[in-house]
Amino acid sequence: MFNQLIARTLPIVPKPIVRRVSQRYIAGETINDAVQAVQRLQQRGAVATIDVLGEFVRSREQAQQEAGMSLHVLDAIHQHDLRSGVSVKLTSLGLDIDDALCYTNVRNIVARAAEIGRFVRLDMENSPYTTKTLDIYRRLRSEGFANTGVVIQAYMRRSEDDIRLLASDRASVRLCKGIYIEPEEIAFRKREEIQEHYKRLLCMLFDNGMYVAIATHDDVLLDFAQEEIIRRGLRREQYEFQMLLGVREHKRDELIRAGHKVRIYVPFGHDWYGYSIRRLQENPEVAGHIVKAMFGIGR
Ligand SMILES: Cc1cc2nc3c(=O)[nH]c(=O)nc-3n(C[C@H](O)[C@H](O)[C@H](O)COP(=O)(O)OP(=O)(O)OC[C@H]3O[C@@H](n4cnc5c(N)ncnc54)[C@H](O)[C@@H]3O)c2cc1C
């Protein structure tokens, strides 16, 4: 109860406190911080996808700057020969401003990634952007870019239909629960309902022979996925697990030891606040961390 209360009041917690308790979720502010985080992950046997923090950009200049940052990240990935791709949020590339601008930005990123043999995941944002994001993904595929994939959110009631549409070109799909607050008419709200839908969608993706990035830290789903992988005799090239930086690292290591590919989502940048709030709201021990930080315990 106390954790839920603190999670709800996080927006009024002073920013320096939020920053301190959310440090584990973010690689740092610079590209170099992200490179070092990926190198540390590689030493543990994981691979990565780097995300430049930023979303809901309102000006063309800023959208172009954000796209430029992802291009710099790809250069750094190439230069350091990292086992990493990038993840991008289309609202940071101008989806709210001009569809054409957004498409040009994301296309440049995907084209550069293709040149250096890397992958670009289009993150999925809140429901006003679902259709647009899937459309942009399909347009990129129709232009021949195979090095890009999308995200399906298990809390969305429409997701089975979306998978049916994506199945024809064997899309690479990251399957996650979904993080944004959506109305009940379009999204499941109860934990068990979301878990059941997640399981159903995962089976659909496997049934259709699609590459699945199983993005969850939930033991119920991780156990289910591993049982399905064994039952179906899937090979390592047919799926991967994905987790967020700083979350359930023991579980990450366990999955790697069991022989699975595990990719870690590595966010970095100056625009850390929105992402940090979302991560803290999902941390079941958020209250303890906030209280400790407020009173300077365990620095
Ligand atoms: C790689 C990756 C990419 C994602 N991309 C998207 C996306 O594009 N769009 C989108 O809407 N959502 C995305 N998400 C977020 C996702 O939708 C969920 O909100 C998030 O993963 C939490 O759900 P869960 O399945 O881990 O289950 P939960 O029930 O939230 O977590 C299971 C357990 O993991 C632990 N845990 C979870 N979060 C934390 C935390 N922050 N701190 C400490 N412990 C924690 C707890 O022990 C918890 O009981 C992504 C998630 C991952 C892993």
mmCIF file of N, CA and C and ligand atoms in Angstrom, residues 24-25 123-125 151 153 155 174 176-180 191 215-219 221 242-244 246-248 263 265 279-280 282-284, ligand 1:
data_model
loop_
_atom_site.group_PDB
_atom_site.id
_atom_site.type_symbol
_atom_site.label_atom_id
_atom_site.label_comp_id
_atom_site.label_asym_id
_atom_site.label_seq_id
_atom_site.Cartn_x
_atom_site.Cartn_y
_atom_site.Cartn_z
ATOM 1 N N ARG A 24 20.249 3.732 -11.248
ATOM 2 C CA ARG A 24 20.515 2.362 -11.712
ATOM 3 C C ARG A 24 19.849 2.047 -13.047
ATOM 4 N N TYR A 25 18.816 2.829 -13.420
ATOM 5 C CA TYR A 25 18.078 2.537 -14.646
ATOM 6 C C TYR A 25 18.662 3.227 -15.884
ATOM 7 N N ASP A 123 10.249 1.648 -30.586
ATOM 8 C CA ASP A 123 9.514 1.496 -29.322
ATOM 9 C C ASP A 123 8.041 1.821 -29.556
ATOM 10 N N MET A 124 7.162 1.259 -28.716
ATOM 11 C CA MET A 124 5.744 1.598 -28.844
ATOM 12 C C MET A 124 5.365 2.554 -27.719
ATOM 13 N N GLU A 125 4.724 3.667 -28.096
ATOM 14 C CA GLU A 125 4.321 4.655 -27.093
ATOM 15 C C GLU A 125 2.828 4.504 -26.801
ATOM 16 N N VAL A 151 7.077 -3.133 -31.594
ATOM 17 C CA VAL A 151 6.740 -3.587 -30.246
ATOM 18 C C VAL A 151 5.232 -3.807 -30.177
ATOM 19 N N GLN A 153 2.184 -4.421 -27.373
ATOM 20 C CA GLN A 153 1.908 -4.295 -25.928
ATOM 21 C C GLN A 153 0.762 -5.239 -25.561
ATOM 22 N N TYR A 155 -1.103 -5.351 -23.009
ATOM 23 C CA TYR A 155 -2.302 -4.791 -22.379
ATOM 24 C C TYR A 155 -3.305 -4.250 -23.401
ATOM 25 N N ARG A 174 9.010 -7.150 -30.446
ATOM 26 C CA ARG A 174 9.265 -7.158 -29.003
ATOM 27 C C ARG A 174 7.894 -7.202 -28.318
ATOM 28 N N CYS A 176 5.908 -6.783 -24.923
ATOM 29 C CA CYS A 176 5.995 -6.301 -23.536
ATOM 30 C C CYS A 176 4.571 -6.123 -23.007
ATOM 31 N N LYS A 177 4.452 -5.835 -21.718
ATOM 32 C CA LYS A 177 3.103 -5.642 -21.166
ATOM 33 C C LYS A 177 2.514 -4.304 -21.605
ATOM 34 N N GLY A 178 3.329 -3.254 -21.637
ATOM 35 C CA GLY A 178 2.837 -1.903 -21.925
ATOM 36 C C GLY A 178 2.894 -1.068 -20.668
ATOM 37 N N ILE A 179 3.364 0.163 -20.828
ATOM 38 C CA ILE A 179 3.674 0.978 -19.649
ATOM 39 C C ILE A 179 2.763 2.189 -19.462
ATOM 40 N N TYR A 180 2.061 2.608 -20.506
ATOM 41 C CA TYR A 180 1.300 3.860 -20.405
ATOM 42 C C TYR A 180 -0.087 3.604 -19.808
ATOM 43 N N ARG A 191 -3.735 -7.356 -13.646
ATOM 44 C CA ARG A 191 -2.462 -8.052 -13.835
ATOM 45 C C ARG A 191 -2.645 -9.428 -14.501
ATOM 46 N N ALA A 215 10.117 -9.397 -23.760
ATOM 47 C CA ALA A 215 10.557 -8.291 -22.890
ATOM 48 C C ALA A 215 9.716 -8.258 -21.613
ATOM 49 N N THR A 216 10.214 -8.886 -20.589
ATOM 50 C CA THR A 216 9.505 -8.884 -19.307
ATOM 51 C C THR A 216 10.465 -9.282 -18.193
ATOM 52 N N HIS A 217 10.117 -8.862 -16.964
ATOM 53 C CA HIS A 217 10.876 -9.322 -15.790
ATOM 54 C C HIS A 217 9.985 -10.175 -14.903
ATOM 55 N N ASP A 218 8.812 -10.520 -15.423
ATOM 56 C CA ASP A 218 7.784 -11.197 -14.630
ATOM 57 C C ASP A 218 8.025 -12.712 -14.655
ATOM 58 N N ASP A 219 8.235 -13.307 -13.471
ATOM 59 C CA ASP A 219 8.551 -14.741 -13.400
ATOM 60 C C ASP A 219 7.480 -15.615 -14.034
ATOM 61 N N LEU A 221 5.674 -15.005 -16.590
ATOM 62 C CA LEU A 221 5.834 -14.989 -18.042
ATOM 63 C C LEU A 221 7.171 -15.569 -18.477
ATOM 64 N N GLN A 242 14.491 -9.873 -23.336
ATOM 65 C CA GLN A 242 14.941 -8.483 -23.185
ATOM 66 C C GLN A 242 14.571 -7.977 -21.798
ATOM 67 N N MET A 243 15.490 -7.225 -21.219
ATOM 68 C CA MET A 243 15.229 -6.620 -19.909
ATOM 69 C C MET A 243 15.743 -5.184 -19.901
ATOM 70 N N LEU A 244 15.312 -4.450 -18.899
ATOM 71 C CA LEU A 244 15.722 -3.053 -18.784
ATOM 72 C C LEU A 244 16.962 -2.945 -17.908
ATOM 73 N N GLY A 246 19.314 -2.246 -15.075
ATOM 74 C CA GLY A 246 19.117 -2.025 -13.637
ATOM 75 C C GLY A 246 17.965 -2.796 -13.022
ATOM 76 N N VAL A 247 17.287 -3.618 -13.803
ATOM 77 C CA VAL A 247 16.139 -4.366 -13.267
ATOM 78 C C VAL A 247 16.452 -5.869 -13.253
ATOM 79 N N ARG A 248 16.240 -6.506 -12.118
ATOM 80 C CA ARG A 248 16.375 -7.965 -11.944
ATOM 81 C C ARG A 248 17.647 -8.541 -12.595
ATOM 82 N N ARG A 263 19.039 -9.433 -24.228
ATOM 83 C CA ARG A 263 19.374 -8.066 -24.648
ATOM 84 C C ARG A 263 18.907 -7.074 -23.588
ATOM 85 N N TYR A 265 18.094 -3.166 -22.493
ATOM 86 C CA TYR A 265 17.711 -1.841 -23.001
ATOM 87 C C TYR A 265 18.497 -0.809 -22.193
ATOM 88 N N ARG A 279 9.933 4.009 -14.464
ATOM 89 C CA ARG A 279 10.649 2.856 -13.869
ATOM 90 C C ARG A 279 10.397 2.776 -12.371
ATOM 91 N N LEU A 280 10.438 3.936 -11.703
ATOM 92 C CA LEU A 280 10.253 3.913 -10.247
ATOM 93 C C LEU A 280 8.834 3.463 -9.897
ATOM 94 N N GLU A 282 7.197 1.307 -11.281
ATOM 95 C CA GLU A 282 7.092 -0.150 -11.423
ATOM 96 C C GLU A 282 7.921 -0.898 -10.390
ATOM 97 N N ASN A 283 8.736 -0.152 -9.635
ATOM 98 C CA ASN A 283 9.602 -0.824 -8.664
ATOM 99 C C ASN A 283 8.801 -1.130 -7.403
ATOM 100 N N PRO A 284 8.642 -2.430 -7.074
ATOM 101 C CA PRO A 284 7.815 -2.754 -5.907
ATOM 102 C C PRO A 284 8.411 -2.254 -4.592
HETATM 103 C C1 LIG B 1 13.437 -4.314 -23.040
HETATM 104 C C2 LIG B 1 12.112 -3.680 -22.731
HETATM 105 C C3 LIG B 1 11.584 -2.772 -23.637
HETATM 106 C C4 LIG B 1 10.337 -2.193 -23.376
HETATM 107 N N1 LIG B 1 9.768 -1.383 -24.330
HETATM 108 C C5 LIG B 1 8.526 -0.907 -24.120
HETATM 109 C C6 LIG B 1 7.843 -0.198 -25.146
HETATM 110 O O1 LIG B 1 8.348 0.010 -26.259
HETATM 111 N N2 LIG B 1 6.597 0.276 -24.859
HETATM 112 C C7 LIG B 1 5.980 0.057 -23.665
HETATM 113 O O2 LIG B 1 4.833 0.476 -23.472
HETATM 114 N N3 LIG B 1 6.617 -0.609 -22.683
HETATM 115 C C8 LIG B 1 7.865 -1.091 -22.879
HETATM 116 N N4 LIG B 1 8.484 -1.795 -21.889
HETATM 117 C C9 LIG B 1 7.946 -1.765 -20.507
HETATM 118 C C10 LIG B 1 6.957 -2.871 -20.277
HETATM 119 O O3 LIG B 1 5.782 -2.618 -21.001
HETATM 120 C C11 LIG B 1 6.600 -2.985 -18.778
HETATM 121 O O4 LIG B 1 6.069 -1.798 -18.343
HETATM 122 C C12 LIG B 1 7.790 -3.338 -17.903
HETATM 123 O O5 LIG B 1 8.639 -4.256 -18.525
HETATM 124 C C13 LIG B 1 7.302 -3.970 -16.593
HETATM 125 O O6 LIG B 1 6.571 -5.138 -16.857
HETATM 126 P P1 LIG B 1 7.084 -6.602 -16.508
HETATM 127 O O7 LIG B 1 6.609 -7.503 -17.575
HETATM 128 O O8 LIG B 1 8.547 -6.609 -16.270
HETATM 129 O O9 LIG B 1 6.242 -6.996 -15.225
HETATM 130 P P2 LIG B 1 6.162 -6.355 -13.770
HETATM 131 O O10 LIG B 1 5.059 -7.110 -13.112
HETATM 132 O O11 LIG B 1 6.063 -4.885 -13.802
HETATM 133 O O12 LIG B 1 7.545 -6.737 -13.124
HETATM 134 C C14 LIG B 1 7.863 -8.054 -12.737
HETATM 135 C C15 LIG B 1 8.865 -7.969 -11.603
HETATM 136 O O13 LIG B 1 10.065 -7.338 -12.062
HETATM 137 C C16 LIG B 1 10.584 -6.470 -11.064
HETATM 138 N N5 LIG B 1 10.585 -5.093 -11.583
HETATM 139 C C17 LIG B 1 9.872 -4.616 -12.622
HETATM 140 N N6 LIG B 1 10.151 -3.319 -12.840
HETATM 141 C C18 LIG B 1 11.044 -2.979 -11.887
HETATM 142 C C19 LIG B 1 11.737 -1.778 -11.605
HETATM 143 N N7 LIG B 1 11.567 -0.667 -12.334
HETATM 144 N N8 LIG B 1 12.599 -1.759 -10.564
HETATM 145 C C20 LIG B 1 12.804 -2.883 -9.839
HETATM 146 N N9 LIG B 1 12.179 -4.056 -10.061
HETATM 147 C C21 LIG B 1 11.322 -4.108 -11.081
HETATM 148 C C22 LIG B 1 9.716 -6.645 -9.852
HETATM 149 O O14 LIG B 1 10.272 -7.682 -9.071
HETATM 150 C C23 LIG B 1 8.391 -7.080 -10.428
HETATM 151 O O15 LIG B 1 7.630 -7.820 -9.522
HETATM 152 C C24 LIG B 1 9.677 -2.451 -22.145
HETATM 153 C C25 LIG B 1 10.217 -3.371 -21.263
HETATM 154 C C26 LIG B 1 11.396 -4.001 -21.543
HETATM 155 C C27 LIG B 1 11.921 -5.026 -20.584
#
